[in-house]
Amino acid sequence: MSAHASTDVPILECSGLRKRWPDGRVALDDASLVLHEREVVAVVGPNGCGKSTLLAALAGLETVDAGDVRFRGVAVALPRTGARPTKSDEEAARRHRLRIGVVFQSYGLFPHLSVGANCMAGPRHGLGLAANEAERRARAALARVGMEEVFGRAATELSGGQQQRVAIARALANDPDVLLFDEPTSALDPQRTREVGALVRSLAAEHRRAMVLVAHDLDLVRDAADRVALMEAGRLVADLPVKNFFATSDPMIRRFREHGKTVD
Amino acid sequence: MPKADDPDALTGFEIELMDAIGRALDLRVEPVLGDWLALVDLMKSGRADLAINGFEVTEERAAEVDFSAPYYVYDQQPTIRAADRARFGDFASMRGGADGTGTFVPVATLNGAASVDVLLEFGWPREAIREYDDGLAPYAELKAGRVDLVVQDGVVAQYYAGGDPELVNLAPLGQTGTYAALFRKGDAALRGEFDRALAGLKSSGELAALYRRWKIWTPEQASIGIVERVGDSVATGGSETAAGADGVDAARAFAWPAVLWALAKACVNTILLTVLAMPLAVVVGVALAIAMRSARRRIAWPARAYVALVRGTPLLVQLYLVYYSLPALGLWLAGEIPSLAAILDVQAALTWPAFLVAIVVLAGNYGAYEAEVQRAGLESVPDGQRRAALALGFTHRTTLWRIELPQGFRTMLPATINDLNSMIKDSSLVSLIAVPELMQVALGIGKATFMVPAVLVAAAAYYLVLSLVADRLARRLAAARGLGIVPGAQRGALAGGAR
Ligand SMILES: Nc1ncnc2c1ncn2[C@@H]1O[C@H](COP(=O)(O)OP(=O)(O)O)[C@@H](O)[C@H]1O
Ligand SMILES: [Mg+2]
């Protein structure tokens, strides 16, 4: 549960996000979400409801048709559908991405680089740090996820669970203010799910940085999140403290808890 | 004074003639070799100041170029197979018999030579005349039985058929003409000097001695003022036979170790061409691939047009145009735009050495193919990779250079190695512009020694070895640099991204 007063300026919020895919299907439909400093919010919802698209929009990686994303109250120059961004908008979006760490569902490690180089990539080419400082950060981040010994290995040699931990380290190496997780355990077997789940739980328990956690695994949500937002068809339809989410008798939330669906 | 000449040993006497003229004029003679039909282009392009290669004085040519005074009188020489001596007793029997009603035998000759006109005058139908691009091929065709007669000028016939027991030269046809050197139209100063020096060689007896040494002396030479110094001729006559090895025979001597060594040395140029042109082609290809994918039409369109144009036209044509026509364009520009000529020697700026032309054209041509390869590579990189890089704060440009290009290049490495392999063999086409690489040297030796097939097989073996070694080396190098060839399955498993 958030320990912060509601009068605090949210670290990250979005309001009225709308997006249609080129084929006309709705991806985001007036999506709004608020994330406070050091808060962990879980976003849950049925498959294909737009969770990944929402995360990408929050990170400034997805074009939107309408709506805003604000970082500490300041609107981010989001890429807009059909418009070529100006140089300064592009640079502003890049600065925004530097503050947001993203852990993708399928890791997204760079296969042509070593583990160390994957983790140095952000500090080196994103933050523009010198090589030795970037390496120091990469090693520290790998140590945080318990993977310091694979620094020189090829990223492709690792197991799925190890790759996901390296992907988390890669995001941490930029020291972002917000971490976005997109179903970090869904591609893993039960054993690896436990390992990575433990890592996500411990990062959440630190309360060092705000997190948005898109997850299917409701046990992970129960352990890690302060709040839960339920998404359906591109829209956030419920938003409540984690205890209430698991206690409420609201029929839609119950249906989702029990069957993973919001409608029959 | 650069001059155009054929590398063929046949023209050895002309090379000696030019040396003698160079000495007389106190000029440095620098041979520029070229294909027979290209010699005129070579001269027009300004790459050479004069061309000398058995050019007959004809009116058609006089419209394009200026001629020197004649330096040799030739006659048309019919040649048949020795075995046919009984069948074709005399020349008349091959052109429809005494009454001219029978059939005309198929005849071979040099493409564009005066012999073609002579044959037409003798009544040969066009379809019975086969024309070849070099002087040796007609005799090979005669021996192979594809034609029954060769008519070429006496010098050529003497060189190629004179010592061949399978062939006999019949009596010359009495259709004499003269050889002269060619000059660019209006280059009267050089032509005057050349003629002056030639006149000196004619009257001193030096030219007659030279022709004797090359076994092409005939009494008709006197008709163009070539003087034989009788005392000399007798005195040197005896030793000439012994010294014959200096001329014709030396040119014909064939020894495998020497030939293989010469081919091996020529491989160095083939390797050098590929080693310089292929990396350039990859650079050109990457640049074009990036440009082709640009959202800006001003950038994408010219790149696409270049790739379409270069991939859609033969490498041979591209080589020819850049080597011969670019300098000619410079010459024309200098004439048309004097203000430009005042600040820049346009012709010199557009006249690149043959080796440079070869590198530029090979790199430019293969660059167009590599553009498609690298574009496919870029398109094969999963979108998740781009997103992951952007999420780390990469700019689009850094993403392209650090993530997309290295992965695309790696994926397409087999295709690039394939291009490298093709280039080794396509580099043989630059023999057209007389770069002394493997093919050029092999053809030169083959024609001079009548061993074209054997030497070509040897050259082919060298190409095979080069291509196998290049494949191996490229793969090793790639593996050593951590660019092991990525199997597709691995790639799919790593396709990352927000989905
Ligand atoms: N690039 C795309 N183009 C078109 N449709 C897409 C694209 N990406 C996702 N979608 C569709 O948008 C919907 C929402 O996708 P997503 O945000 O990935 O859902 P979730 O993460 O909640 O499962 C899905 O129906 C998906 O098929
Ligand atoms: Mg998803």
mmCIF file of N, CA, C and O in Angstrom, chain B residues 290-346:
data_model
loop_
_atom_site.group_PDB
_atom_site.id
_atom_site.type_symbol
_atom_site.label_atom_id
_atom_site.label_comp_id
_atom_site.label_asym_id
_atom_site.label_seq_id
_atom_site.Cartn_x
_atom_site.Cartn_y
_atom_site.Cartn_z
ATOM 1 N N ILE B 290 20.748 2.297 -46.023
ATOM 2 C CA ILE B 290 20.200 3.282 -45.073
ATOM 3 C C ILE B 290 19.409 4.336 -45.838
ATOM 4 O O ILE B 290 18.290 4.688 -45.469
ATOM 5 N N ALA B 291 19.990 4.802 -46.956
ATOM 6 C CA ALA B 291 19.319 5.843 -47.738
ATOM 7 C C ALA B 291 17.993 5.328 -48.305
ATOM 8 O O ALA B 291 16.979 6.024 -48.269
ATOM 9 N N MET B 292 18.002 4.076 -48.785
ATOM 10 C CA MET B 292 16.785 3.524 -49.392
ATOM 11 C C MET B 292 15.647 3.423 -48.385
ATOM 12 O O MET B 292 14.483 3.470 -48.743
ATOM 13 N N ARG B 293 16.008 3.224 -47.101
ATOM 14 C CA ARG B 293 14.979 3.071 -46.069
ATOM 15 C C ARG B 293 14.550 4.405 -45.472
ATOM 16 O O ARG B 293 13.672 4.448 -44.615
ATOM 17 N N SER B 294 15.195 5.488 -45.920
ATOM 18 C CA SER B 294 14.875 6.796 -45.355
ATOM 19 C C SER B 294 13.431 7.172 -45.673
ATOM 20 O O SER B 294 12.906 6.875 -46.740
ATOM 21 N N ALA B 295 12.794 7.852 -44.709
ATOM 22 C CA ALA B 295 11.423 8.324 -44.937
ATOM 23 C C ALA B 295 11.445 9.517 -45.892
ATOM 24 O O ALA B 295 10.427 9.855 -46.478
ATOM 25 N N ARG B 296 12.599 10.152 -46.008
ATOM 26 C CA ARG B 296 12.682 11.323 -46.886
ATOM 27 C C ARG B 296 12.915 10.887 -48.319
ATOM 28 O O ARG B 296 13.905 10.235 -48.628
ATOM 29 N N ARG B 297 11.999 11.290 -49.185
ATOM 30 C CA ARG B 297 12.064 10.823 -50.573
ATOM 31 C C ARG B 297 13.287 11.355 -51.306
ATOM 32 O O ARG B 297 13.816 10.695 -52.176
ATOM 33 N N ARG B 298 13.707 12.554 -50.923
ATOM 34 C CA ARG B 298 14.886 13.148 -51.571
ATOM 35 C C ARG B 298 16.126 12.271 -51.375
ATOM 36 O O ARG B 298 17.066 12.334 -52.141
ATOM 37 N N ILE B 299 16.130 11.510 -50.293
ATOM 38 C CA ILE B 299 17.271 10.642 -50.014
ATOM 39 C C ILE B 299 17.012 9.238 -50.559
ATOM 40 O O ILE B 299 17.878 8.633 -51.187
ATOM 41 N N ALA B 300 15.806 8.744 -50.322
ATOM 42 C CA ALA B 300 15.503 7.361 -50.703
ATOM 43 C C ALA B 300 15.474 7.194 -52.218
ATOM 44 O O ALA B 300 15.987 6.209 -52.756
ATOM 45 N N TRP B 301 14.902 8.182 -52.911
ATOM 46 C CA TRP B 301 14.674 7.995 -54.342
ATOM 47 C C TRP B 301 15.974 7.874 -55.137
ATOM 48 O O TRP B 301 16.124 6.920 -55.919
ATOM 49 N N PRO B 302 16.929 8.789 -54.961
ATOM 50 C CA PRO B 302 18.174 8.632 -55.735
ATOM 51 C C PRO B 302 18.881 7.312 -55.419
ATOM 52 O O PRO B 302 19.450 6.687 -56.314
ATOM 53 N N ALA B 303 18.830 6.886 -54.164
ATOM 54 C CA ALA B 303 19.487 5.632 -53.800
ATOM 55 C C ALA B 303 18.831 4.460 -54.519
ATOM 56 O O ALA B 303 19.505 3.584 -55.072
ATOM 57 N N ARG B 304 17.506 4.474 -54.538
ATOM 58 C CA ARG B 304 16.801 3.385 -55.232
ATOM 59 C C ARG B 304 17.089 3.412 -56.722
ATOM 60 O O ARG B 304 17.257 2.369 -57.361
ATOM 61 N N ALA B 305 17.130 4.613 -57.286
ATOM 62 C CA ALA B 305 17.386 4.738 -58.721
ATOM 63 C C ALA B 305 18.784 4.206 -59.039
ATOM 64 O O ALA B 305 18.976 3.465 -60.009
ATOM 65 N N TYR B 306 19.761 4.557 -58.206
ATOM 66 C CA TYR B 306 21.125 4.081 -58.426
ATOM 67 C C TYR B 306 21.172 2.559 -58.411
ATOM 68 O O TYR B 306 21.746 1.928 -59.306
ATOM 69 N N VAL B 307 20.539 1.979 -57.393
ATOM 70 C CA VAL B 307 20.575 0.522 -57.256
ATOM 71 C C VAL B 307 19.901 -0.144 -58.460
ATOM 72 O O VAL B 307 20.424 -1.107 -59.032
ATOM 73 N N ALA B 308 18.765 0.410 -58.882
ATOM 74 C CA ALA B 308 18.052 -0.180 -60.023
ATOM 75 C C ALA B 308 18.900 -0.075 -61.288
ATOM 76 O O ALA B 308 19.028 -1.035 -62.054
ATOM 77 N N LEU B 309 19.516 1.088 -61.481
ATOM 78 C CA LEU B 309 20.307 1.322 -62.694
ATOM 79 C C LEU B 309 21.525 0.386 -62.737
ATOM 80 O O LEU B 309 21.795 -0.256 -63.748
ATOM 81 N N VAL B 310 22.225 0.316 -61.629
ATOM 82 C CA VAL B 310 23.472 -0.457 -61.612
ATOM 83 C C VAL B 310 23.189 -1.958 -61.678
ATOM 84 O O VAL B 310 23.875 -2.693 -62.383
ATOM 85 N N ARG B 311 22.123 -2.392 -60.975
ATOM 86 C CA ARG B 311 21.817 -3.822 -61.022
ATOM 87 C C ARG B 311 21.213 -4.208 -62.356
ATOM 88 O O ARG B 311 21.236 -5.370 -62.731
ATOM 89 N N GLY B 312 20.661 -3.221 -63.052
ATOM 90 C CA GLY B 312 19.973 -3.519 -64.297
ATOM 91 C C GLY B 312 20.833 -3.408 -65.538
ATOM 92 O O GLY B 312 20.352 -3.642 -66.641
ATOM 93 N N THR B 313 22.114 -3.040 -65.376
ATOM 94 C CA THR B 313 22.980 -2.905 -66.554
ATOM 95 C C THR B 313 24.235 -3.755 -66.358
ATOM 96 O O THR B 313 24.664 -3.979 -65.230
ATOM 97 N N PRO B 314 24.845 -4.214 -67.467
ATOM 98 C CA PRO B 314 26.002 -5.103 -67.324
ATOM 99 C C PRO B 314 27.231 -4.389 -66.767
ATOM 100 O O PRO B 314 27.499 -3.233 -67.107
ATOM 101 N N LEU B 315 27.942 -5.103 -65.928
ATOM 102 C CA LEU B 315 29.200 -4.607 -65.372
ATOM 103 C C LEU B 315 30.169 -4.203 -66.484
ATOM 104 O O LEU B 315 30.881 -3.205 -66.386
ATOM 105 N N LEU B 316 30.149 -4.984 -67.562
ATOM 106 C CA LEU B 316 31.052 -4.731 -68.686
ATOM 107 C C LEU B 316 30.798 -3.343 -69.287
ATOM 108 O O LEU B 316 31.729 -2.597 -69.586
ATOM 109 N N VAL B 317 29.518 -3.008 -69.430
ATOM 110 C CA VAL B 317 29.164 -1.699 -69.990
ATOM 111 C C VAL B 317 29.609 -0.590 -69.033
ATOM 112 O O VAL B 317 30.164 0.435 -69.448
ATOM 113 N N GLN B 318 29.407 -0.823 -67.745
ATOM 114 C CA GLN B 318 29.789 0.185 -66.752
ATOM 115 C C GLN B 318 31.298 0.435 -66.798
ATOM 116 O O GLN B 318 31.760 1.573 -66.757
ATOM 117 N N LEU B 319 32.055 -0.649 -66.892
ATOM 118 C CA LEU B 319 33.518 -0.530 -66.965
ATOM 119 C C LEU B 319 33.923 0.285 -68.188
ATOM 120 O O LEU B 319 34.741 1.198 -68.100
ATOM 121 N N TYR B 320 33.325 -0.069 -69.300
ATOM 122 C CA TYR B 320 33.677 0.579 -70.559
ATOM 123 C C TYR B 320 33.387 2.074 -70.484
ATOM 124 O O TYR B 320 34.213 2.906 -70.848
ATOM 125 N N LEU B 321 32.188 2.392 -69.978
ATOM 126 C CA LEU B 321 31.793 3.804 -69.932
ATOM 127 C C LEU B 321 32.699 4.615 -69.023
ATOM 128 O O LEU B 321 33.120 5.709 -69.371
ATOM 129 N N VAL B 322 33.006 4.071 -67.840
ATOM 130 C CA VAL B 322 33.825 4.847 -66.907
ATOM 131 C C VAL B 322 35.251 4.972 -67.427
ATOM 132 O O VAL B 322 35.882 6.013 -67.298
ATOM 133 N N TYR B 323 35.734 3.911 -68.071
ATOM 134 C CA TYR B 323 37.125 3.952 -68.529
ATOM 135 C C TYR B 323 37.288 4.821 -69.772
ATOM 136 O O TYR B 323 38.198 5.638 -69.856
ATOM 137 N N TYR B 324 36.419 4.647 -70.743
ATOM 138 C CA TYR B 324 36.595 5.335 -72.026
ATOM 139 C C TYR B 324 35.760 6.602 -72.145
ATOM 140 O O TYR B 324 36.198 7.596 -72.706
ATOM 141 N N SER B 325 34.522 6.571 -71.657
ATOM 142 C CA SER B 325 33.623 7.671 -71.967
ATOM 143 C C SER B 325 33.724 8.823 -70.988
ATOM 144 O O SER B 325 33.472 9.956 -71.345
ATOM 145 N N LEU B 326 34.130 8.514 -69.744
ATOM 146 C CA LEU B 326 34.262 9.598 -68.772
ATOM 147 C C LEU B 326 35.359 10.578 -69.201
ATOM 148 O O LEU B 326 35.123 11.788 -69.222
ATOM 149 N N PRO B 327 36.554 10.077 -69.587
ATOM 150 C CA PRO B 327 37.578 11.008 -70.083
ATOM 151 C C PRO B 327 37.121 11.742 -71.341
ATOM 152 O O PRO B 327 37.387 12.934 -71.500
ATOM 153 N N ALA B 328 36.416 11.040 -72.227
ATOM 154 C CA ALA B 328 35.933 11.693 -73.443
ATOM 155 C C ALA B 328 34.949 12.802 -73.081
ATOM 156 O O ALA B 328 34.963 13.874 -73.690
ATOM 157 N N LEU B 329 34.133 12.538 -72.051
ATOM 158 C CA LEU B 329 33.205 13.561 -71.568
ATOM 159 C C LEU B 329 33.990 14.769 -71.054
ATOM 160 O O LEU B 329 33.631 15.917 -71.306
ATOM 161 N N GLY B 330 35.094 14.476 -70.338
ATOM 162 C CA GLY B 330 35.934 15.551 -69.816
ATOM 163 C C GLY B 330 36.504 16.395 -70.937
ATOM 164 O O GLY B 330 36.509 17.623 -70.887
ATOM 165 N N LEU B 331 36.954 15.715 -71.980
ATOM 166 C CA LEU B 331 37.532 16.387 -73.143
ATOM 167 C C LEU B 331 36.485 17.303 -73.775
ATOM 168 O O LEU B 331 36.743 18.453 -74.115
ATOM 169 N N TRP B 332 35.272 16.751 -73.881
ATOM 170 C CA TRP B 332 34.172 17.504 -74.483
ATOM 171 C C TRP B 332 33.805 18.702 -73.612
ATOM 172 O O TRP B 332 33.652 19.813 -74.091
ATOM 173 N N LEU B 333 33.718 18.448 -72.282
ATOM 174 C CA LEU B 333 33.364 19.524 -71.352
ATOM 175 C C LEU B 333 34.379 20.654 -71.420
ATOM 176 O O LEU B 333 34.018 21.826 -71.441
ATOM 177 N N ALA B 334 35.669 20.269 -71.474
ATOM 178 C CA ALA B 334 36.722 21.273 -71.517
ATOM 179 C C ALA B 334 36.555 22.148 -72.750
ATOM 180 O O ALA B 334 36.796 23.355 -72.711
ATOM 181 N N GLY B 335 36.127 21.530 -73.853
ATOM 182 C CA GLY B 335 35.925 22.290 -75.078
ATOM 183 C C GLY B 335 34.689 23.169 -75.015
ATOM 184 O O GLY B 335 34.690 24.314 -75.477
ATOM 185 N N GLU B 336 33.623 22.642 -74.389
ATOM 186 C CA GLU B 336 32.340 23.342 -74.360
ATOM 187 C C GLU B 336 32.321 24.489 -73.348
ATOM 188 O O GLU B 336 31.675 25.499 -73.564
ATOM 189 N N ILE B 337 32.985 24.258 -72.214
ATOM 190 C CA ILE B 337 32.911 25.242 -71.133
ATOM 191 C C ILE B 337 34.324 25.735 -70.808
ATOM 192 O O ILE B 337 34.974 25.230 -69.892
ATOM 193 N N PRO B 338 34.815 26.706 -71.575
ATOM 194 C CA PRO B 338 36.198 27.168 -71.372
ATOM 195 C C PRO B 338 36.419 27.710 -69.961
ATOM 196 O O PRO B 338 37.508 27.560 -69.408
ATOM 197 N N SER B 339 35.375 28.313 -69.365
ATOM 198 C CA SER B 339 35.573 28.884 -68.021
ATOM 199 C C SER B 339 35.872 27.792 -67.014
ATOM 200 O O SER B 339 36.644 27.981 -66.078
ATOM 201 N N LEU B 340 35.262 26.631 -67.220
ATOM 202 C CA LEU B 340 35.525 25.495 -66.333
ATOM 203 C C LEU B 340 36.943 24.983 -66.562
ATOM 204 O O LEU B 340 37.689 24.721 -65.622
ATOM 205 N N ALA B 341 37.302 24.895 -67.838
ATOM 206 C CA ALA B 341 38.627 24.399 -68.187
ATOM 207 C C ALA B 341 39.712 25.299 -67.614
ATOM 208 O O ALA B 341 40.823 24.849 -67.324
ATOM 209 N N ALA B 342 39.387 26.596 -67.433
ATOM 210 C CA ALA B 342 40.381 27.533 -66.928
ATOM 211 C C ALA B 342 40.758 27.220 -65.485
ATOM 212 O O ALA B 342 41.909 27.392 -65.082
ATOM 213 N N ILE B 343 39.778 26.753 -64.689
ATOM 214 C CA ILE B 343 40.090 26.505 -63.274
ATOM 215 C C ILE B 343 40.432 25.055 -62.994
ATOM 216 O O ILE B 343 41.042 24.739 -61.994
ATOM 217 N N LEU B 344 40.026 24.153 -63.898
ATOM 218 C CA LEU B 344 40.226 22.728 -63.605
ATOM 219 C C LEU B 344 40.487 21.984 -64.901
ATOM 220 O O LEU B 344 39.798 22.208 -65.901
ATOM 221 N N ASP B 345 41.483 21.120 -64.882
ATOM 222 C CA ASP B 345 41.725 20.267 -66.042
ATOM 223 C C ASP B 345 40.708 19.125 -65.993
ATOM 224 O O ASP B 345 40.961 18.089 -65.395
ATOM 225 N N VAL B 346 39.533 19.379 -66.599
ATOM 226 C CA VAL B 346 38.414 18.437 -66.466
ATOM 227 C C VAL B 346 38.793 17.060 -66.976
ATOM 228 O O VAL B 346 38.455 16.045 -66.384
#
